[in-house]
PDB file of C-alpha atoms and ligand atoms in Angstrom:
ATOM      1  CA  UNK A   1      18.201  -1.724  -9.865  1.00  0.00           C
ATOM      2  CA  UNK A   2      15.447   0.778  -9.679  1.00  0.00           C
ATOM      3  CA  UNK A   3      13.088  -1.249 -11.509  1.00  0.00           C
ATOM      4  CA  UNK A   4      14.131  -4.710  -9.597  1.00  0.00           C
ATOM      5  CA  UNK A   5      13.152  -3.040  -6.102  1.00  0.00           C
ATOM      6  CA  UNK A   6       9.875  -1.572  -7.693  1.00  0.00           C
ATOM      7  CA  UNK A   7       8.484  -4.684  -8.607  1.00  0.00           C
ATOM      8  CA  UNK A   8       9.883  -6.339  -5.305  1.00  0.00           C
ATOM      9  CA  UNK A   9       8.100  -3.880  -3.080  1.00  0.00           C
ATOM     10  CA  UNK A  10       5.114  -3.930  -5.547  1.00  0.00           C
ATOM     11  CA  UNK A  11       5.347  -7.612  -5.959  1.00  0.00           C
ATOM     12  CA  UNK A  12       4.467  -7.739  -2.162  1.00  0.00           C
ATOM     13  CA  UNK A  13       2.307  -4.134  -1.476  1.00  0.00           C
ATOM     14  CA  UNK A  14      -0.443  -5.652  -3.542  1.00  0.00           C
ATOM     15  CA  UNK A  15      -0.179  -9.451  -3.514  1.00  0.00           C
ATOM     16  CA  UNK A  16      -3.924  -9.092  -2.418  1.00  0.00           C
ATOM     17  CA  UNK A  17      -4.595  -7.073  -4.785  1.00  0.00           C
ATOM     18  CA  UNK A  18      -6.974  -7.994  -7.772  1.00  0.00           C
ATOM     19  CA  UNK A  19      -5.174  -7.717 -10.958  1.00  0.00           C
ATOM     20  CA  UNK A  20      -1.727  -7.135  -9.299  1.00  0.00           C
ATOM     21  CA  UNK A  21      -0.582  -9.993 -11.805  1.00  0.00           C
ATOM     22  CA  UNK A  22      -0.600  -7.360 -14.496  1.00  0.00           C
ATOM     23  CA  UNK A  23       1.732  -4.769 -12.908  1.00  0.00           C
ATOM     24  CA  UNK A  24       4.743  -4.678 -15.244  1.00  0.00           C
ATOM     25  CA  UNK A  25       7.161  -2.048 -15.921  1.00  0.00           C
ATOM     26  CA  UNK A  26       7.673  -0.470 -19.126  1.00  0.00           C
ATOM     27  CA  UNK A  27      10.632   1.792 -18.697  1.00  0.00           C
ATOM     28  CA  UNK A  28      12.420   4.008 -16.226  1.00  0.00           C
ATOM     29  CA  UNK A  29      12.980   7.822 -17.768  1.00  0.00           C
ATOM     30  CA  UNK A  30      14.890  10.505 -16.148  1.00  0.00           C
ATOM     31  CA  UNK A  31      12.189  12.820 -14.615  1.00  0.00           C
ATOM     32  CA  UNK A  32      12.367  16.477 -13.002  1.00  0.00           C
ATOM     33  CA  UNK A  33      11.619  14.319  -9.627  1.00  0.00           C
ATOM     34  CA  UNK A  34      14.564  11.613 -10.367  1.00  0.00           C
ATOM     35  CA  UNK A  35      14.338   8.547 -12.253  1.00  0.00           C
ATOM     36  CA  UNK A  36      10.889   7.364 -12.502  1.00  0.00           C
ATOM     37  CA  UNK A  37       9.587   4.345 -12.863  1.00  0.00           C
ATOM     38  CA  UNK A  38       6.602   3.723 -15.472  1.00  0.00           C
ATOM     39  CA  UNK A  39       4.355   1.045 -15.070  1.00  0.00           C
ATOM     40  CA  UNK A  40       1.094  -0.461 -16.341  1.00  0.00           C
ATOM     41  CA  UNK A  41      -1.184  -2.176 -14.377  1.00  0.00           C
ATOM     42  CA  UNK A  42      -4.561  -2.921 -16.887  1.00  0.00           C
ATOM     43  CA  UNK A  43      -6.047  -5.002 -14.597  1.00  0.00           C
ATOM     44  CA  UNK A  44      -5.663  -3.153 -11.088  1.00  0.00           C
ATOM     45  CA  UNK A  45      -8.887  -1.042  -9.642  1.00  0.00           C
ATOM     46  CA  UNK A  46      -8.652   2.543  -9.528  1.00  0.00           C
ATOM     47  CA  UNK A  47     -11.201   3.416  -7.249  1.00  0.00           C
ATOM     48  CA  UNK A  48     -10.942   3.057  -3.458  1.00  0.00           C
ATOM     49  CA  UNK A  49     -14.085   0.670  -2.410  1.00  0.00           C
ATOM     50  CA  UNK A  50     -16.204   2.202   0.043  1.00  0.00           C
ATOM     51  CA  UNK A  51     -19.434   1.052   1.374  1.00  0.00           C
ATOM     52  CA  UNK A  52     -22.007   1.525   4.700  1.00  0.00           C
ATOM     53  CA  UNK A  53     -21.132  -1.033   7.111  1.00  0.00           C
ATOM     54  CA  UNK A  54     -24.131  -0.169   9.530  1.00  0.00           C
ATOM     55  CA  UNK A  55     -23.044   3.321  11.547  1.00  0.00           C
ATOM     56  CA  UNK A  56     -19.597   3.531   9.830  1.00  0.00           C
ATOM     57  CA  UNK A  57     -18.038   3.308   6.404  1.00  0.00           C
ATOM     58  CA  UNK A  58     -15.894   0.689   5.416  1.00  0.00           C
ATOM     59  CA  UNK A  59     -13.195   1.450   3.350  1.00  0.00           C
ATOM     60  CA  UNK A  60     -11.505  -0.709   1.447  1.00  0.00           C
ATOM     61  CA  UNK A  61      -7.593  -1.303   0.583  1.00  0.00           C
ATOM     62  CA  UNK A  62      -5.702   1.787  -0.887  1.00  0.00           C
ATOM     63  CA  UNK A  63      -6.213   1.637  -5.114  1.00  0.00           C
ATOM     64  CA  UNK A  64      -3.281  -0.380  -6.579  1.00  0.00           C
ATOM     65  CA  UNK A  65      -2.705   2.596  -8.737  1.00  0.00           C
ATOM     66  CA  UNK A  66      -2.113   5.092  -6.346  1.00  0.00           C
ATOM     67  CA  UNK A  67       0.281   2.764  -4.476  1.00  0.00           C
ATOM     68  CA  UNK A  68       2.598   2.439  -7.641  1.00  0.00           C
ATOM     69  CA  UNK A  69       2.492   6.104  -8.118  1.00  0.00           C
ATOM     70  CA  UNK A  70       3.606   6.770  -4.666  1.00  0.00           C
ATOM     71  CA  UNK A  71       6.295   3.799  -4.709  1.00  0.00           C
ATOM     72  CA  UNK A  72       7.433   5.549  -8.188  1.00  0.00           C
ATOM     73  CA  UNK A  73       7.887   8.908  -6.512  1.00  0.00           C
ATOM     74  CA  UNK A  74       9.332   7.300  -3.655  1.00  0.00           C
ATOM     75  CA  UNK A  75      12.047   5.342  -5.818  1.00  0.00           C
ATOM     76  CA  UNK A  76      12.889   8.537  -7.768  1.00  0.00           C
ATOM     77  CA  UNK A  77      13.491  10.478  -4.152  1.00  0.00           C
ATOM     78  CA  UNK A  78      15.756   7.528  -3.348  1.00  0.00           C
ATOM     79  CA  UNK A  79      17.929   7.786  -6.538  1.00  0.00           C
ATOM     80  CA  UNK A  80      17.750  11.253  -7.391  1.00  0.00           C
ATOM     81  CA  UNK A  81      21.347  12.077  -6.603  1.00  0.00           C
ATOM     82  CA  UNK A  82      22.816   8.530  -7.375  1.00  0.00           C
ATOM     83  CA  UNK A  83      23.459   6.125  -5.159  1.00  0.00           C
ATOM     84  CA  UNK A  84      20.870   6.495  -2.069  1.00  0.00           C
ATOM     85  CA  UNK A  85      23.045   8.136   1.280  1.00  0.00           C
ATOM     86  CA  UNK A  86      21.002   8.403   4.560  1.00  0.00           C
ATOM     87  CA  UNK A  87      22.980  11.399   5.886  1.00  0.00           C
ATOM     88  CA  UNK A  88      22.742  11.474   9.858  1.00  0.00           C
ATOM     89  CA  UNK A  89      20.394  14.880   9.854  1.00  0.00           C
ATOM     90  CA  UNK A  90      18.028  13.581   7.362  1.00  0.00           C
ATOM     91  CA  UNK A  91      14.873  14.249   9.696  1.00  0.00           C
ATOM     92  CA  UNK A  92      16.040  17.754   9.945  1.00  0.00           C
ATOM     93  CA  UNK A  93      16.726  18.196   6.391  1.00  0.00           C
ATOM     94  CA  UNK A  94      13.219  16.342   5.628  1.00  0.00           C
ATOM     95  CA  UNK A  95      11.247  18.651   7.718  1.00  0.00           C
ATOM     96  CA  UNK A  96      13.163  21.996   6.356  1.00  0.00           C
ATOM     97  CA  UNK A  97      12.327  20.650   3.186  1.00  0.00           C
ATOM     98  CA  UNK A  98       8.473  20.092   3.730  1.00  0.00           C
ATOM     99  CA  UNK A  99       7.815  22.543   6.910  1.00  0.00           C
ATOM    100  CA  UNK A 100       3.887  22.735   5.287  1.00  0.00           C
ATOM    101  CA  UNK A 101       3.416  18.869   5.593  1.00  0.00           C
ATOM    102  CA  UNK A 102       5.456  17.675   8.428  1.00  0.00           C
ATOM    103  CA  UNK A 103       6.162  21.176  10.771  1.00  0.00           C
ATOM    104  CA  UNK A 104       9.136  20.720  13.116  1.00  0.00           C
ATOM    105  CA  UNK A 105       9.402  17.049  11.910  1.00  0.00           C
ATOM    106  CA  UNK A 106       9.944  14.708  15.042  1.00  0.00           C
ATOM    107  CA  UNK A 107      10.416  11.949  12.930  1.00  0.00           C
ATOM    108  CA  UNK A 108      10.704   8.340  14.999  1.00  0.00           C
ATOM    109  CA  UNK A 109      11.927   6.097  12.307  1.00  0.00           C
ATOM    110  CA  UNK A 110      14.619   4.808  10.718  1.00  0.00           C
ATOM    111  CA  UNK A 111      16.638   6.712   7.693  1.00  0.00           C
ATOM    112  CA  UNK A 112      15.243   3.915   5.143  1.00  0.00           C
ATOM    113  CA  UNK A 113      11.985   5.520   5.542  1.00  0.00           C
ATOM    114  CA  UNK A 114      13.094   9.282   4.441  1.00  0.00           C
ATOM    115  CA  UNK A 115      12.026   8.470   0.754  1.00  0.00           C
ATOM    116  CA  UNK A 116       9.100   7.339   1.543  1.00  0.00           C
ATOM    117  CA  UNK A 117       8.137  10.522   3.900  1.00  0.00           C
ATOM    118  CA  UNK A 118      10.075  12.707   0.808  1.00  0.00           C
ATOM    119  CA  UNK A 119       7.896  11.450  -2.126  1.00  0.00           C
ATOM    120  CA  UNK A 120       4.575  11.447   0.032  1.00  0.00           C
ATOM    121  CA  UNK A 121       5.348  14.952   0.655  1.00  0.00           C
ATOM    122  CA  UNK A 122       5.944  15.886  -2.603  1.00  0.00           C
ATOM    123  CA  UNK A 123       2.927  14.709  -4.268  1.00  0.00           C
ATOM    124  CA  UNK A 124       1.062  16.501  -1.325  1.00  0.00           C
ATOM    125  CA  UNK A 125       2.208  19.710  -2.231  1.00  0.00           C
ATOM    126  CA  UNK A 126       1.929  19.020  -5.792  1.00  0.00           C
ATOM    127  CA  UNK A 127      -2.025  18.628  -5.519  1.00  0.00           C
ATOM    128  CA  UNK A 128      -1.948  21.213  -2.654  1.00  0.00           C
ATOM    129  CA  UNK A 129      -1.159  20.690   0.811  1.00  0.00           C
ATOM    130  CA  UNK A 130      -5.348  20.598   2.282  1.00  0.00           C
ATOM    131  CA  UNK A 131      -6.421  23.590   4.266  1.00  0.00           C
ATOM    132  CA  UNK A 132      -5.559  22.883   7.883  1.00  0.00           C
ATOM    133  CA  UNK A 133      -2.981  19.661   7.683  1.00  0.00           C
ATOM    134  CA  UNK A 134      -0.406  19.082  10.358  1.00  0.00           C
ATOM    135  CA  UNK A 135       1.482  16.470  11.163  1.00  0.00           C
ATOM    136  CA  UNK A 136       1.161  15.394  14.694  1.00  0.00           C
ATOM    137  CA  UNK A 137       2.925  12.192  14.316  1.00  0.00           C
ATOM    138  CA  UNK A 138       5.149  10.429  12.368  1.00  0.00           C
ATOM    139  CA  UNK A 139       6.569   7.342  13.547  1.00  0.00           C
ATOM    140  CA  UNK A 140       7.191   3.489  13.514  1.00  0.00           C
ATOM    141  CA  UNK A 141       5.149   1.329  15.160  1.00  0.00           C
ATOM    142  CA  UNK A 142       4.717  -2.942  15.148  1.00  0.00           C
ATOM    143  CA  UNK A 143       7.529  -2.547  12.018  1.00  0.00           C
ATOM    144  CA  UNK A 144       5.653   0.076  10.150  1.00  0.00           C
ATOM    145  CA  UNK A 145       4.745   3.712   9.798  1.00  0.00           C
ATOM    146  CA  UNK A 146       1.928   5.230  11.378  1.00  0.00           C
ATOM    147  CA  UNK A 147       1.814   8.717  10.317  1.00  0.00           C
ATOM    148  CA  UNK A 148      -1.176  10.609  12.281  1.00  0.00           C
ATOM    149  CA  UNK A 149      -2.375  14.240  10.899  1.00  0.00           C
ATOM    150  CA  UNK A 150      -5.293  16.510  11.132  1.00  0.00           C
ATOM    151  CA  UNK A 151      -6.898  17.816   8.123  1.00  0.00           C
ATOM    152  CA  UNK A 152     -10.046  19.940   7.201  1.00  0.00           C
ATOM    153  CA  UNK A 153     -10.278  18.968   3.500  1.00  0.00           C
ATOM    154  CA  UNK A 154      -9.565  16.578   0.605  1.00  0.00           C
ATOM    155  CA  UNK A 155     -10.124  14.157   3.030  1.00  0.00           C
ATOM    156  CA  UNK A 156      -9.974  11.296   0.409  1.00  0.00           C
ATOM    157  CA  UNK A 157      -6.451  11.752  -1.740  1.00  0.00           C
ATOM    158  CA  UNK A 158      -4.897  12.244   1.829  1.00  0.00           C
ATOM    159  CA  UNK A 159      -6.513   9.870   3.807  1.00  0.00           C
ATOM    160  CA  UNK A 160      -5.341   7.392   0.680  1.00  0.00           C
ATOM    161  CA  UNK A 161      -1.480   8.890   0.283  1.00  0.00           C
ATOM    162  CA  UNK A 162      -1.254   8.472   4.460  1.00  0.00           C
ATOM    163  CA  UNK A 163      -2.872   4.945   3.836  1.00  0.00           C
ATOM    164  CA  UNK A 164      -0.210   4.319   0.958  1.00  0.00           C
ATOM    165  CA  UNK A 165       2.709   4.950   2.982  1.00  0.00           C
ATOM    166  CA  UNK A 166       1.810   3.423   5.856  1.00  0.00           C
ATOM    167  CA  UNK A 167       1.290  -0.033   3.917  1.00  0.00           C
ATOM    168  CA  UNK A 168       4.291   0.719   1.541  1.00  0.00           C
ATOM    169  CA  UNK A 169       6.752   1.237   4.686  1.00  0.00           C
ATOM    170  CA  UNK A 170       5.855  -2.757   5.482  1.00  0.00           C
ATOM    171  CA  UNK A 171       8.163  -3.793   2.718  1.00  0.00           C
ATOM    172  CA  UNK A 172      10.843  -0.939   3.128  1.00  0.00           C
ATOM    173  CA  UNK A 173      13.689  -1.277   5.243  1.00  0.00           C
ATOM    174  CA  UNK A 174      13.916   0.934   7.840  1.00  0.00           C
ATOM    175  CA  UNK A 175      17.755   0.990   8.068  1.00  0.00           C
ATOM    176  CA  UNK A 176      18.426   1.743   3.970  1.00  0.00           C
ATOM    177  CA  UNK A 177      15.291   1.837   2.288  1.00  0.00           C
ATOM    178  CA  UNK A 178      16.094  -1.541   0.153  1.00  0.00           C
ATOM    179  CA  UNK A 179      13.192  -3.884  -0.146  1.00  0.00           C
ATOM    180  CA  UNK A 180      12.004  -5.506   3.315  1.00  0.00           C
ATOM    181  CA  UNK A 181      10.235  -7.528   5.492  1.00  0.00           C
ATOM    182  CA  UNK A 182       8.636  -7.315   8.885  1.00  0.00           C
ATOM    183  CA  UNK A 183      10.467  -9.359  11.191  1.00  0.00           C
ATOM    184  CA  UNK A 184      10.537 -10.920  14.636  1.00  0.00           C
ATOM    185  CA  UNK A 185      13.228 -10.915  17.371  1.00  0.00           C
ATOM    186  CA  UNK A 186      12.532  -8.501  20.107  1.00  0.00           C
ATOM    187  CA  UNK A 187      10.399  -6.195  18.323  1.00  0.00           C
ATOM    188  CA  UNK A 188       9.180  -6.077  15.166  1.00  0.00           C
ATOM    189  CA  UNK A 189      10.954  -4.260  12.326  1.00  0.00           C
ATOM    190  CA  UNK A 190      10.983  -4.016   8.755  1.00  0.00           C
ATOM    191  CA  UNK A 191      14.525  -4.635   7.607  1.00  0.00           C
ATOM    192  CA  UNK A 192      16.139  -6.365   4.531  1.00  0.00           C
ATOM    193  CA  UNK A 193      18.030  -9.558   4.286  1.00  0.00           C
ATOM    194  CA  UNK A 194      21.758  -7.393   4.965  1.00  0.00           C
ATOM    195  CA  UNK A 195      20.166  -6.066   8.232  1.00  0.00           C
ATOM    196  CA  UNK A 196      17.919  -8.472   9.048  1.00  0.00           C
ATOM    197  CA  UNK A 197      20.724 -10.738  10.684  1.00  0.00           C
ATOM    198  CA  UNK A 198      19.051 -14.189  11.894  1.00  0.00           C
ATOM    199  CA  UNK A 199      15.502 -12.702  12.401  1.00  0.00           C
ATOM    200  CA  UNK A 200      12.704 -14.150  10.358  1.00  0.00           C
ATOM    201  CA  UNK A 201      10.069 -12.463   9.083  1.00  0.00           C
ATOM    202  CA  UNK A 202       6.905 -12.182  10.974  1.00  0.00           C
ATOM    203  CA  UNK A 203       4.152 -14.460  10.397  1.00  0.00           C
ATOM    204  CA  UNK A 204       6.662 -16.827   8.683  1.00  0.00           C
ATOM    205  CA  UNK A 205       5.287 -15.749   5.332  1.00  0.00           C
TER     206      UNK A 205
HETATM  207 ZN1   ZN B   1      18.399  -2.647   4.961  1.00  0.00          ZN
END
């Protein structure tokens, strides 16, 4: 199960990326964090591309390999205490959890998304939460996350984990956290096929 929605998210997180063809996983172990996913990926840059682009820096897509860590951590948040529950105060709980990333919380999303906002979280604080982050937003918008901070240092590992969840919460649902799709009808949402109803997905892709 665990390893089925890893490589569906994956599958479609990094369909442009270079070498995503080689993502495989090779086992799922019980971990202090949950039940983690490992993967190889041989053939998948590491480093983030960045070059001058006249005045500003262009930056290219966020490394394959820190997207599969993140969707690992996210997975094991998800199915840490068996089968995944979106209790009705999990923004509350999140933010108790995580005051040093996310503050008072104000989170305007869907439960599917608490995973994704728990295992981001957690690998902040494992590397250090940077001198002067705070949270000033986190929220859905166009059918995925835009999570807006302020930051003095470690500009780059942030700016990528923020990056990472942001294109990660495309292919989430935001109802139950099950693999997903950005759809029309109304406004857009990511949802899966369950609560999708009749709305396709955006783009028609
Ligand atoms: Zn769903």
């Amino acid at each position: 199960m665990i390893a089925e929605e890893f490589l569906s998210i994956a599958g479609l997180a990094l369909r442009h990326h270079r070498g995503a063809d080689s993502v495989t996983v090779t086992a799922v172990e019980p971990s202090p964090h949950g039940p983690l996913v490992r993967w190889s990926a041989p053939l998948l840059a590491v480093e983030r591309e960045r070059r001058a682009d006249g005045p500003t820096t262009f930056l290219g897509p966020v490394p394959g390999p820190v997207l599969l860590t993140l969707l690992a951590r996210v997975l094991a948040c998800r199915w840490r205490d068996g089968a995944p529950r979106c209790p009705p105060d999990w923004a509350e709980r999140l933010a108790r959890r995580h005051r040093d990333v996310f503050g008072q919380g104000c989170f305007e999303c869907g439960p599917g998304w608490r995973w994704l906002w728990e295992g981001a979280a957690e690998l902040l604080q494992e590397r250090g939460v940077p001198a002067g982050f705070r949270t000033s937003q986190a929220k859905e918008k166009f059918g995925s996350i835009r999570w807006y901070y302020d930051c003095s240092d470690d500009y780059e590992y942030t700016q990528s984990l923020v990056d990472g969840v942001e294109l990660l919460s495309a292919y989430i649902c935001e109802e139950c956290g099950r693999p997903g799709r950005i759809r029309q009808g109304g406004w857009l949402r990511c949802l899966c096929p369950e609560h999708a109803g009749n709305r396709r997905i955006a783009g028609g892709a």
